[in-house]
Coordinates of C-alpha atoms in Angstrom, one line a residue:
Chain N
M17 CA 0.3 -0.2 0.1
T18 CA 2.7 2.5 0.6
T19 CA 4.4 1.7 -2.0
D20 CA 1.6 2.6 -4.2
K21 CA 1.1 5.8 -2.3
R22 CA 4.8 6.2 -3.3
S23 CA 4.6 6.1 -6.6
I24 CA 1.2 8.0 -6.7
N25 CA 2.9 11.4 -5.5
R26 CA 5.7 10.6 -7.6
G27 CA 3.0 11.1 -10.5
R28 CA 2.0 14.2 -8.8
I29 CA 5.0 15.6 -8.6
V30 CA 5.5 14.7 -12.6
E31 CA 2.5 16.3 -13.0
V32 CA 3.4 19.7 -10.8
A33 CA 6.9 19.7 -12.7
T34 CA 5.5 19.2 -16.5
L35 CA 3.0 22.2 -15.6
I36 CA 5.8 24.6 -14.5
A37 CA 8.5 23.8 -17.4
L38 CA 6.1 23.6 -20.6
P39 CA 5.2 27.9 -19.5
V40 CA 10.1 27.9 -18.5
F41 CA 10.6 25.9 -21.1
M42 CA 8.4 28.4 -23.8
F43 CA 10.2 31.2 -22.3
L44 CA 13.5 30.1 -23.1
C45 CA 12.8 29.7 -26.0
A46 CA 11.3 33.0 -26.6
Y47 CA 14.4 35.1 -24.9
Y48 CA 16.8 32.6 -26.7
E49 CA 15.6 33.1 -29.6
I50 CA 16.6 29.3 -30.5
E51 CA 16.1 28.1 -34.1
Q52 CA 14.0 26.4 -35.0
T53 CA 10.7 27.2 -32.2
A54 CA 8.0 25.2 -34.6
L55 CA 10.0 21.9 -34.3
V56 CA 10.8 22.5 -30.9
T57 CA 7.7 23.9 -29.3
L58 CA 5.8 21.0 -31.3
L59 CA 7.1 18.4 -29.4
A60 CA 7.4 20.1 -25.2
A61 CA 3.8 20.4 -26.3
I62 CA 3.3 16.4 -26.7
F63 CA 6.0 15.7 -23.8
A64 CA 4.2 17.7 -21.5
N65 CA 0.6 15.9 -22.0
I66 CA 2.0 12.2 -22.1
P67 CA 2.7 12.8 -17.8
F68 CA -1.2 13.2 -17.1
F69 CA -1.4 10.4 -19.7
I70 CA 1.0 7.7 -18.0
N71 CA 0.0 8.6 -14.3
F72 CA -3.7 7.9 -15.9
E73 CA -2.8 4.3 -17.7
K74 CA -0.3 3.4 -13.8
S75 CA -3.5 4.1 -12.0
R76 CA -5.2 1.2 -14.0
P77 CA -8.9 2.6 -14.3
K78 CA -11.5 1.4 -13.9
P79 CA -14.4 1.5 -16.4
R80 CA -16.3 3.3 -13.5
H81 CA -14.1 6.2 -13.3
I82 CA -13.4 6.1 -17.3
L83 CA -16.5 6.1 -18.6
P84 CA -17.6 9.8 -16.7
I85 CA -14.6 11.1 -18.1
V86 CA -15.4 9.8 -21.5
I87 CA -18.9 11.2 -21.2
M88 CA -18.3 14.9 -19.5
S89 CA -15.8 14.6 -23.3
A90 CA -18.6 13.3 -25.4
L91 CA -20.7 16.5 -24.3
A92 CA -18.2 18.6 -24.4
T93 CA -17.4 17.9 -28.1
V94 CA -20.9 17.7 -29.5
G95 CA -20.7 21.3 -27.7
R96 CA -17.7 22.4 -30.0
I97 CA -19.2 21.0 -33.4
L98 CA -22.7 22.3 -32.3
F99 CA -20.8 26.0 -31.4
A100 CA -18.5 25.5 -34.5
P101 CA -20.2 28.0 -36.7
I102 CA -19.4 30.8 -33.6
P103 CA -15.9 31.2 -33.6
H104 CA -14.8 31.4 -30.5
V105 CA -17.5 30.4 -28.4
K106 CA -17.9 27.0 -27.3
P107 CA -18.5 25.5 -24.4
V108 CA -15.9 23.4 -23.6
S109 CA -14.2 25.6 -21.0
S110 CA -17.2 25.5 -18.7
I111 CA -17.8 21.4 -18.7
V112 CA -14.3 21.2 -18.4
I113 CA -14.0 23.8 -15.5
V114 CA -18.1 21.4 -14.6
T115 CA -15.4 18.0 -14.6
G116 CA -12.8 19.2 -12.6
I117 CA -15.2 20.3 -9.5
V118 CA -16.2 17.3 -9.7
F119 CA -14.3 14.3 -10.1
G120 CA -11.2 15.9 -9.6
R121 CA -8.1 17.4 -10.7
Q122 CA -7.0 14.1 -13.1
S123 CA -10.0 13.9 -14.2
G124 CA -10.2 17.8 -15.5
Y125 CA -7.2 16.9 -16.6
L126 CA -8.0 14.1 -19.1
T127 CA -11.4 15.5 -20.0
G128 CA -9.8 18.5 -21.0
A129 CA -6.9 16.7 -22.9
L130 CA -9.7 14.6 -24.2
T131 CA -11.8 16.6 -26.2
A132 CA -9.6 19.1 -27.8
L133 CA -8.5 16.1 -29.4
A134 CA -11.6 14.2 -30.3
S135 CA -13.1 17.5 -31.1
N136 CA -10.0 18.2 -33.6
M137 CA -10.9 15.1 -35.5
F138 CA -13.5 16.8 -36.8
M139 CA -12.3 20.6 -36.0
G140 CA -9.2 20.4 -38.4
Q141 CA -6.1 18.6 -36.3
G142 CA -2.7 20.5 -36.6
P143 CA 0.5 21.4 -34.9
W144 CA -2.0 22.9 -32.6
T145 CA -3.8 20.2 -31.3
P146 CA -0.9 19.2 -28.3
W147 CA -1.2 22.7 -26.8
Q148 CA -4.8 22.8 -26.5
M149 CA -4.4 19.8 -25.5
F150 CA -2.5 21.1 -22.6
A151 CA -4.3 24.2 -22.3
W152 CA -8.3 23.5 -21.9
G153 CA -6.4 19.8 -19.5
L154 CA -4.6 23.0 -17.0
I155 CA -8.2 24.1 -17.0
G156 CA -9.7 21.4 -16.0
F157 CA -6.8 20.7 -13.5
L158 CA -6.8 23.9 -12.0
A159 CA -9.9 23.9 -11.3
G160 CA -9.8 20.5 -9.8
V161 CA -7.3 22.4 -7.4
M162 CA -8.8 24.5 -6.5
E163 CA -12.1 22.6 -5.1
S164 CA -9.8 21.0 -3.4
V165 CA -8.3 23.7 -2.5
G166 CA -11.5 25.1 -0.8
L167 CA -11.5 28.2 -3.0
F168 CA -15.1 27.3 -5.3
R169 CA -17.0 28.2 -2.5
H170 CA -18.6 30.0 -2.9
R171 CA -19.9 29.8 -6.7
W172 CA -18.7 34.7 -7.9
V173 CA -15.4 32.7 -7.6
V174 CA -16.1 29.9 -10.6
Y175 CA -17.2 32.5 -12.7
V176 CA -14.2 35.0 -12.5
Y177 CA -12.1 31.4 -13.0
G178 CA -14.5 31.0 -15.8
F179 CA -14.0 34.0 -17.3
A180 CA -10.1 33.7 -16.3
S181 CA -9.1 30.6 -17.9
G182 CA -11.1 31.7 -21.5
L183 CA -8.1 34.7 -21.0
L184 CA -5.4 31.8 -20.0
F185 CA -6.2 29.7 -23.1
G186 CA -6.1 32.7 -25.8
L187 CA -2.5 33.1 -23.6
I188 CA -1.0 29.9 -24.4
M189 CA -2.4 29.5 -27.6
D190 CA -1.1 33.0 -28.6
S191 CA 1.9 32.4 -27.5
W192 CA 3.2 29.5 -28.9
H193 CA 2.3 31.2 -32.3
I194 CA 4.2 34.2 -31.6
I195 CA 6.5 32.0 -30.3
S196 CA 6.8 29.2 -33.4
F197 CA 6.2 31.9 -36.1
I198 CA 7.6 34.9 -35.9
S199 CA 10.2 35.7 -36.6
P200 CA 13.2 37.6 -34.8
L201 CA 10.7 38.2 -31.8
T202 CA 10.7 41.5 -31.1
W203 CA 8.3 42.8 -28.2
T204 CA 6.5 45.5 -30.6
G205 CA 5.5 42.4 -33.0
A206 CA 4.5 40.5 -29.6
I207 CA 2.6 43.0 -28.2
A208 CA 0.7 43.4 -31.8
A209 CA 0.3 39.8 -31.6
Y210 CA -1.4 40.0 -28.1
G211 CA -3.4 42.5 -29.8
A212 CA -5.2 41.1 -32.6
G213 CA -5.8 38.3 -30.5
F214 CA -6.7 40.1 -27.6
F215 CA -10.9 40.2 -28.7
F216 CA -11.5 36.5 -29.6
N217 CA -9.9 35.7 -26.6
L218 CA -12.2 38.5 -24.9
A219 CA -15.2 36.4 -26.5
H220 CA -13.5 32.8 -25.3
A221 CA -13.3 34.2 -22.1
I222 CA -17.4 35.7 -21.7
A223 CA -19.1 32.8 -23.6
T224 CA -17.4 30.3 -20.6
V225 CA -18.5 32.7 -18.2
V226 CA -21.9 32.5 -19.7
F227 CA -22.0 28.5 -20.3
L228 CA -20.8 28.1 -16.7
V229 CA -23.9 30.6 -14.8
P230 CA -26.7 28.5 -16.1
I231 CA -24.9 25.0 -15.9
L232 CA -22.7 25.1 -12.7
K233 CA -25.0 24.3 -10.1
P234 CA -27.7 22.3 -11.8
W235 CA -24.6 19.7 -13.4
T236 CA -22.4 18.9 -10.4
K237 CA -25.3 19.1 -8.5
K238 CA -26.5 15.9 -10.1
L239 CA -22.5 15.1 -11.2
T240 CA -22.2 14.9 -7.5
R241 CA -25.5 12.7 -6.0
I242 CA -24.3 10.5 -9.1
K243 CA -20.7 10.5 -8.3
L244 CA -22.2 9.4 -4.6
K245 CA -25.2 7.2 -6.1
F246 CA -22.8 4.6 -8.0
D247 CA -19.5 5.1 -5.6
L248 CA -17.4 6.3 -9.1
D249 CA -15.0 8.6 -6.8
H250 CA -12.1 8.2 -8.5
S251 CA -8.9 6.8 -5.3
V252 CA -6.2 8.8 -6.5
E253 CA -7.7 11.7 -5.6
Chain Y
M16 CA -3.6 6.5 -53.1
T17 CA -1.5 4.1 -51.6
L18 CA -0.1 4.8 -49.5
K19 CA -3.7 4.5 -47.4
R20 CA -2.6 0.8 -47.6
Y21 CA 0.3 0.7 -46.0
H22 CA 0.9 0.2 -42.3
P23 CA -0.3 3.1 -40.2
V24 CA 4.0 3.1 -39.0
V25 CA 4.6 4.1 -42.2
I26 CA 2.2 6.2 -42.8
F27 CA 2.8 8.0 -39.1
L28 CA 6.6 8.2 -39.9
Y29 CA 6.7 9.7 -43.9
F30 CA 3.9 12.7 -42.4
A31 CA 6.5 12.4 -39.2
A32 CA 9.6 12.9 -41.7
V33 CA 8.4 15.6 -43.7
L34 CA 7.2 17.2 -40.8
L35 CA 10.3 17.8 -39.2
V36 CA 12.3 18.2 -42.3
T37 CA 9.2 21.2 -43.1
M38 CA 9.4 23.0 -39.4
L39 CA 13.3 22.2 -39.0
V40 CA 14.3 24.4 -41.6
Q41 CA 13.2 28.4 -42.5
H42 CA 14.2 28.2 -46.5
P43 CA 12.6 29.3 -49.3
V44 CA 13.3 26.3 -51.7
I45 CA 12.6 23.7 -49.4
A46 CA 9.0 25.9 -48.4
G47 CA 8.1 25.8 -51.6
I48 CA 8.4 22.4 -51.7
S49 CA 7.6 21.3 -49.2
F50 CA 4.0 23.3 -49.7
F51 CA 4.4 22.7 -53.2
F52 CA 3.7 18.4 -52.4
A53 CA 1.9 19.4 -50.0
V54 CA -0.7 20.9 -52.1
L55 CA 0.0 18.1 -54.6
L56 CA -0.9 15.1 -52.2
K57 CA -4.2 17.2 -51.1
W58 CA -5.3 16.6 -54.4
R59 CA -4.5 13.3 -55.3
V60 CA -6.3 12.4 -51.6
V61 CA -9.4 14.6 -51.6
G62 CA -9.7 15.9 -55.2
V63 CA -9.8 19.4 -56.3
V64 CA -13.0 21.1 -55.3
K65 CA -12.4 20.4 -52.3
T66 CA -8.2 20.7 -52.0
L67 CA -8.6 24.4 -54.0
K68 CA -11.8 25.2 -50.9
S69 CA -9.2 24.3 -48.7
L70 CA -6.6 26.6 -50.3
W71 CA -8.9 29.8 -50.5
H72 CA -9.5 29.8 -46.8
L73 CA -5.5 29.5 -46.0
L74 CA -4.2 31.9 -48.8
P75 CA -5.5 35.1 -47.2
M76 CA -3.6 33.7 -43.8
L77 CA -0.4 33.3 -45.6
A78 CA -1.5 36.9 -47.7
I79 CA -1.9 38.2 -43.9
I80 CA 0.4 36.6 -42.2
T81 CA 3.5 38.1 -45.0
C82 CA 1.6 42.0 -43.8
I83 CA 2.3 41.1 -41.3
N84 CA 5.8 40.6 -40.8
A85 CA 6.7 43.0 -43.4
L86 CA 5.1 45.8 -41.2
V87 CA 6.7 45.0 -38.0
N88 CA 9.8 44.1 -39.2
D89 CA 12.1 46.6 -40.4
S90 CA 15.9 44.9 -40.6
G91 CA 16.0 44.2 -44.8
M92 CA 18.3 46.4 -46.0
T93 CA 16.0 46.6 -49.6
V94 CA 13.8 49.1 -49.6
L95 CA 10.9 48.5 -51.6
F96 CA 8.9 51.7 -50.9
T97 CA 8.7 54.0 -47.6
I98 CA 5.7 55.9 -46.2
G99 CA 6.0 58.4 -43.5
R100 CA 9.7 58.0 -42.3
R101 CA 9.2 54.1 -42.5
S102 CA 10.8 51.9 -45.0
F103 CA 9.2 48.4 -45.5
S104 CA 11.5 46.3 -47.2
L105 CA 11.9 43.2 -49.6
E106 CA 14.0 41.2 -46.9
A107 CA 10.9 41.0 -44.0
L108 CA 8.4 40.4 -47.2
L109 CA 10.4 37.5 -48.1
Y110 CA 10.3 35.8 -44.1
G111 CA 6.9 36.5 -44.1
L112 CA 6.2 34.7 -47.5
V113 CA 9.1 31.8 -46.4
A114 CA 6.8 31.4 -42.3
G115 CA 3.2 31.5 -43.7
L116 CA 4.1 28.7 -47.0
T117 CA 5.8 26.8 -44.2
L118 CA 2.6 27.6 -41.3
L119 CA 0.1 26.2 -44.4
A120 CA 2.5 23.7 -45.8
V121 CA 2.0 21.9 -42.6
I122 CA -1.7 22.8 -41.9
L123 CA -2.2 20.2 -45.4
W124 CA 0.4 18.3 -44.1
F125 CA -1.5 17.3 -41.1
S126 CA -4.9 17.1 -42.9
S127 CA -3.8 14.9 -45.6
Y128 CA -2.7 12.9 -42.8
S129 CA -5.8 12.9 -41.2
D130 CA -7.7 12.1 -44.5
L131 CA -5.4 9.3 -45.0
M132 CA -5.2 8.2 -41.7
E133 CA -8.3 6.5 -40.2
N134 CA -8.8 7.3 -36.7
G135 CA -9.0 3.4 -35.8
R136 CA -5.9 2.2 -37.6
F137 CA -4.2 5.9 -35.6
L138 CA -6.1 4.0 -32.1
A139 CA -4.7 0.3 -32.7
M140 CA -0.8 2.4 -32.9
L141 CA -1.6 4.1 -30.1
G142 CA -3.5 1.1 -27.9
R143 CA 0.0 -0.6 -27.8
R144 CA 1.5 1.7 -25.1
L145 CA -1.5 4.2 -24.0
P146 CA -4.3 1.1 -24.0
V147 CA -6.6 2.9 -21.7
I148 CA -6.2 6.8 -23.3
S149 CA -6.6 4.7 -26.7
M150 CA -9.6 3.4 -26.2
M151 CA -11.2 6.0 -24.5
V152 CA -10.5 8.6 -27.5
S153 CA -12.9 5.3 -29.6
M154 CA -15.8 5.7 -26.3
I155 CA -16.1 9.2 -27.0
F156 CA -15.8 9.1 -31.2
R157 CA -18.8 6.2 -30.1
Y158 CA -20.5 8.7 -27.6
I159 CA -21.0 11.2 -30.0
P160 CA -23.8 10.0 -32.5
D161 CA -25.7 8.8 -29.3
T162 CA -25.8 11.7 -27.9
L163 CA -26.9 13.3 -30.7
Q164 CA -29.8 11.6 -30.6
H165 CA -30.9 11.7 -27.1
G166 CA -30.6 14.8 -27.5
R167 CA -33.3 14.8 -30.7
E168 CA -34.9 12.8 -28.1
I169 CA -35.4 14.4 -25.6
D170 CA -36.7 17.5 -26.6
M171 CA -39.7 15.6 -28.6
S172 CA -40.7 14.5 -25.4
Q173 CA -40.1 18.1 -24.0
R174 CA -42.5 19.6 -26.4
A175 CA -44.6 16.7 -26.3
L176 CA -45.2 17.1 -22.4
L177 CA -45.1 20.9 -22.9
G178 CA -45.9 21.8 -26.2
S179 CA -43.8 23.4 -28.4
D180 CA -44.5 26.6 -27.8
D181 CA -41.1 28.8 -27.7
R182 CA -41.8 32.0 -29.7
H183 CA -40.2 33.5 -25.7
R184 CA -36.7 33.9 -26.1
K185 CA -36.4 33.3 -22.0
T186 CA -37.9 30.0 -22.4
K187 CA -35.9 29.2 -25.5
V188 CA -33.2 29.1 -23.6
A189 CA -34.5 27.8 -20.6
R190 CA -36.2 24.6 -22.7
A191 CA -32.7 24.7 -23.9
I192 CA -31.1 24.7 -20.9
R193 CA -33.3 22.5 -19.7
L194 CA -32.2 19.7 -22.2
V195 CA -28.6 19.5 -22.6
S196 CA -29.4 18.6 -18.6
I197 CA -31.0 15.9 -19.4
L198 CA -29.1 15.4 -21.3
M199 CA -25.5 14.7 -18.9
A200 CA -28.1 13.1 -16.6
W201 CA -28.9 10.6 -18.9
S202 CA -25.3 9.6 -20.8
M203 CA -24.3 8.6 -17.3
E204 CA -27.2 7.1 -15.9
N205 CA -25.7 5.4 -19.6
A206 CA -22.5 5.2 -18.8
I207 CA -22.1 3.4 -15.4
E208 CA -25.1 0.3 -17.4
T209 CA -21.8 0.4 -20.1
A210 CA -20.0 0.2 -16.9
D211 CA -20.9 -2.2 -15.0
S212 CA -21.5 -4.5 -18.5
M213 CA -17.8 -3.7 -19.2
R214 CA -16.6 -4.5 -16.0
A215 CA -18.9 -8.1 -16.4
K216 CA -17.5 -9.0 -19.3
G217 CA -13.7 -9.0 -18.1
Y218 CA -12.2 -5.9 -19.5
Q219 CA -9.6 -5.6 -16.5
A220 CA -8.6 -8.9 -18.0
Q221 CA -5.4 -8.3 -19.6
C222 CA -5.7 -9.6 -22.8
R223 CA -7.8 -6.5 -24.9
R224 CA -6.2 -6.4 -28.6
P225 CA -7.4 -3.0 -30.6
Y226 CA -9.1 -4.5 -34.1
A227 CA -7.3 -3.6 -37.1
R228 CA -6.0 -5.4 -39.1
V229 CA -2.6 -4.6 -39.9
R230 CA 0.6 -6.8 -40.7
W231 CA 3.6 -6.3 -41.9
T232 CA 4.6 -6.7 -45.7
L233 CA 7.5 -6.1 -47.3
R234 CA 6.4 -3.1 -49.3
D235 CA 5.6 -1.9 -45.9
V236 CA 9.8 -2.5 -44.8
M237 CA 10.7 -1.1 -47.9
S238 CA 8.9 2.7 -47.8
L239 CA 9.2 2.2 -44.6
L240 CA 13.8 2.0 -45.6
L241 CA 13.3 4.4 -48.1
I242 CA 11.8 6.9 -45.5
V243 CA 14.0 6.1 -43.3
L244 CA 16.5 7.5 -45.5
L245 CA 15.7 9.7 -47.4
S246 CA 14.9 11.4 -43.8
V247 CA 18.2 10.9 -43.0
L248 CA 19.9 12.5 -45.5
A249 CA 17.8 15.2 -45.5
V250 CA 18.6 16.3 -41.7
I251 CA 22.5 15.2 -42.9
G252 CA 21.9 18.1 -45.1
V253 CA 20.3 20.1 -42.8
A254 CA 22.5 19.3 -40.5
M255 CA 26.2 20.5 -42.4
G256 CA 24.9 23.9 -43.0
G257 CA 22.5 22.5 -46.3
A258 CA 19.6 25.4 -45.2
A259 CA 21.7 27.5 -44.5
F260 CA 19.8 31.1 -45.2
L261 CA 20.4 34.6 -43.9
F262 CA 17.3 37.4 -44.3
Y263 CA 18.9 39.9 -42.4
P264 CA 20.4 42.6 -43.4
E265 CA 20.2 41.1 -47.4
W266 CA 18.9 37.8 -48.4
F267 CA 22.3 35.6 -49.6
I268 CA 22.6 31.9 -50.0
P269 CA 25.9 31.5 -47.9
A270 CA 28.7 30.0 -49.3
R271 CA 28.3 26.7 -46.9
A272 CA 25.1 25.6 -47.6
L273 CA 26.3 25.5 -51.7
A274 CA 30.0 24.2 -50.6
G275 CA 29.5 20.5 -52.2
G276 CA 25.7 21.2 -52.7
R277 CA 25.1 20.5 -49.5
L278 CA 22.1 22.7 -50.8
Y279 CA 21.5 20.1 -54.1
I280 CA 21.0 17.2 -51.9
L281 CA 19.2 18.4 -48.8
A282 CA 16.8 19.4 -51.3
G283 CA 17.1 16.5 -54.3
A284 CA 16.1 14.0 -50.5
F285 CA 13.1 16.2 -49.7
V286 CA 11.3 16.1 -52.8
A287 CA 12.1 12.6 -53.4
L288 CA 10.3 12.3 -49.7
G289 CA 7.9 14.7 -50.7
G290 CA 7.2 12.8 -53.8
L291 CA 7.0 9.7 -52.4
P292 CA 3.0 8.7 -52.4
F293 CA 2.8 9.7 -56.0
L294 CA 6.3 7.4 -56.6
L295 CA 4.2 4.3 -54.7
D296 CA 1.1 4.5 -57.3
V297 CA 3.4 4.7 -59.8
E298 CA 4.9 1.2 -58.5
Q299 CA 0.8 0.1 -57.6
W300 CA 0.4 0.4 -61.2
L301 CA 3.1 -1.0 -62.9
R302 CA 2.3 -3.5 -60.7
D303 CA -1.6 -4.0 -61.9
F304 CA 0.0 -4.0 -65.3
A305 CA 2.4 -6.3 -65.0
S306 CA -0.1 -8.6 -63.5
H307 CA -2.7 -8.7 -66.4
R308 CA 0.6 -9.5 -68.5
R309 CA 1.7 -12.1 -66.8
R310 CA -2.2 -14.1 -66.3
P311 CA -3.3 -12.4 -69.8
S312 CA -6.0 -15.0 -69.2
S313 CA -7.6 -13.3 -66.2
C314 CA -8.5 -10.9 -68.9
K315 CA -10.6 -12.8 -70.6
I316 CA -13.0 -14.3 -68.6
S317 CA -16.5 -12.0 -68.7
P318 CA -15.8 -9.7 -65.8
F319 CA -19.3 -11.0 -63.9
V320 CA -16.9 -14.3 -63.5
A321 CA -14.2 -12.3 -62.6
A322 CA -16.0 -10.8 -59.8
M323 CA -17.0 -14.0 -58.4
L324 CA -13.4 -15.5 -58.5
P325 CA -11.4 -14.5 -55.7
C326 CA -8.6 -15.1 -57.5
C327 CA -8.8 -12.7 -60.7
G328 CA -9.1 -8.9 -60.5
S329 CA -6.1 -6.1 -60.7
A330 CA -3.9 -6.8 -57.0
S331 CA -5.7 -2.9 -56.6
Q332 CA -9.4 -4.2 -56.4
R333 CA -7.6 -7.3 -54.5
Q334 CA -6.8 -5.8 -52.1
Q335 CA -10.1 -3.1 -51.6
L336 CA -12.5 -6.2 -51.1
P337 CA -13.1 -5.5 -47.4

């Protein structure tokens, strides 16, 4: 039992280290103006997702732990496809946040990452896929962490987090684009690119809150009831 | 497209190699070759209409990237024109064009990749390393049409129960929220049943295997070796400095890129790599041609009979059978 706990703890440390390492690595790429950033950043994003997947595989999840993630991802994917005609308005972040709150950070991460992977099969795969997987995964992960710390007692905090998560998603995607494809990297160029994306990110942030307001309370209630009724609590949490 | 019938690892490595070289260098020649073959492959895979459609979406992007780079960058020496005190250089324009072409080529390669590689085959390849994750992805795909169908059913029963009066926007929104909420709860309860049934059928017994008939053949191995050889040649060309190209302050090709024909070796290897799918097509065509020549009798049988015999028909027809 102790070895199990130790390996789980090690897995957690690796996850947190990855979350910190990726931005630091990206910053170093930008600071030292490394060549071939497009390739380096693509590989970095792929490797950033792997620890989470491996930890989940290692925990030998039971079908009852897998299915909630699958269902929430399917709902988020359907939502993204239905809202595809309106750019940057997608319910994915809010569904991922609710999943993170109810089922914990690991499920939150996986729901975000798998939604990005699955929905891009319809929206188009590209070098952005691993970055979207990471960004949405991070949103779910942080929601789980904040819930477990007890910050989400008041639902206004969740709405603020939803708004911030939309901006965070935009920040990650824009930074990826800027570091990978703008060269020589200058402050003016970077600011111009961030500025060009700002209103889209704002739209995404507002849309996330708009989706979050009606679903947060009923969905957390329903999901918590289902979780208790069928004993879906994940052992790793 | 013959490439589609190769082993998924071959397809995956082919695209990985092309993307590697494309993203490894910022060079007008390499970007141009990559873009050319990306368009050609897209055309071969999905036909001319869809290719033109995707180019229609992508070319404005190229224009935007080129213009932004020319506007925010003032490092070039060859001044094209000046507005006020700001000069716009040929170099900045060229750099933007190369960066844009590279990005477009990458997007096109990716989209051809997802056209060629069916989900099931990709998951079968992934399944060795990440069995749970790959199963979850395929389950998500299975649940998408299911979810839509359930949504329709809920909508109909809600209309039957409450009447279909949605003149007010408020009731419409409230109805949509309730629909989604019911949908979530229903899917979850169904999922629990699925989970239990999976457990009952021995999900955790360690002998699951993916359903996809993939087998290594001699042709797979040969094409894999060819891909590895060409990409190693290209990467050596890059490492030796064959892709050196200075954009600023004035664009020129350094002597070390041309010494010993490094640039030509790199470009040649990359052209061969880009043209590989077409070479494989030609090879398949020659095989078909030869097999017709070898067994002319098979051509004399009436086509109705030939269709019923498993031994007849060209190699490509045979492989297309499920």
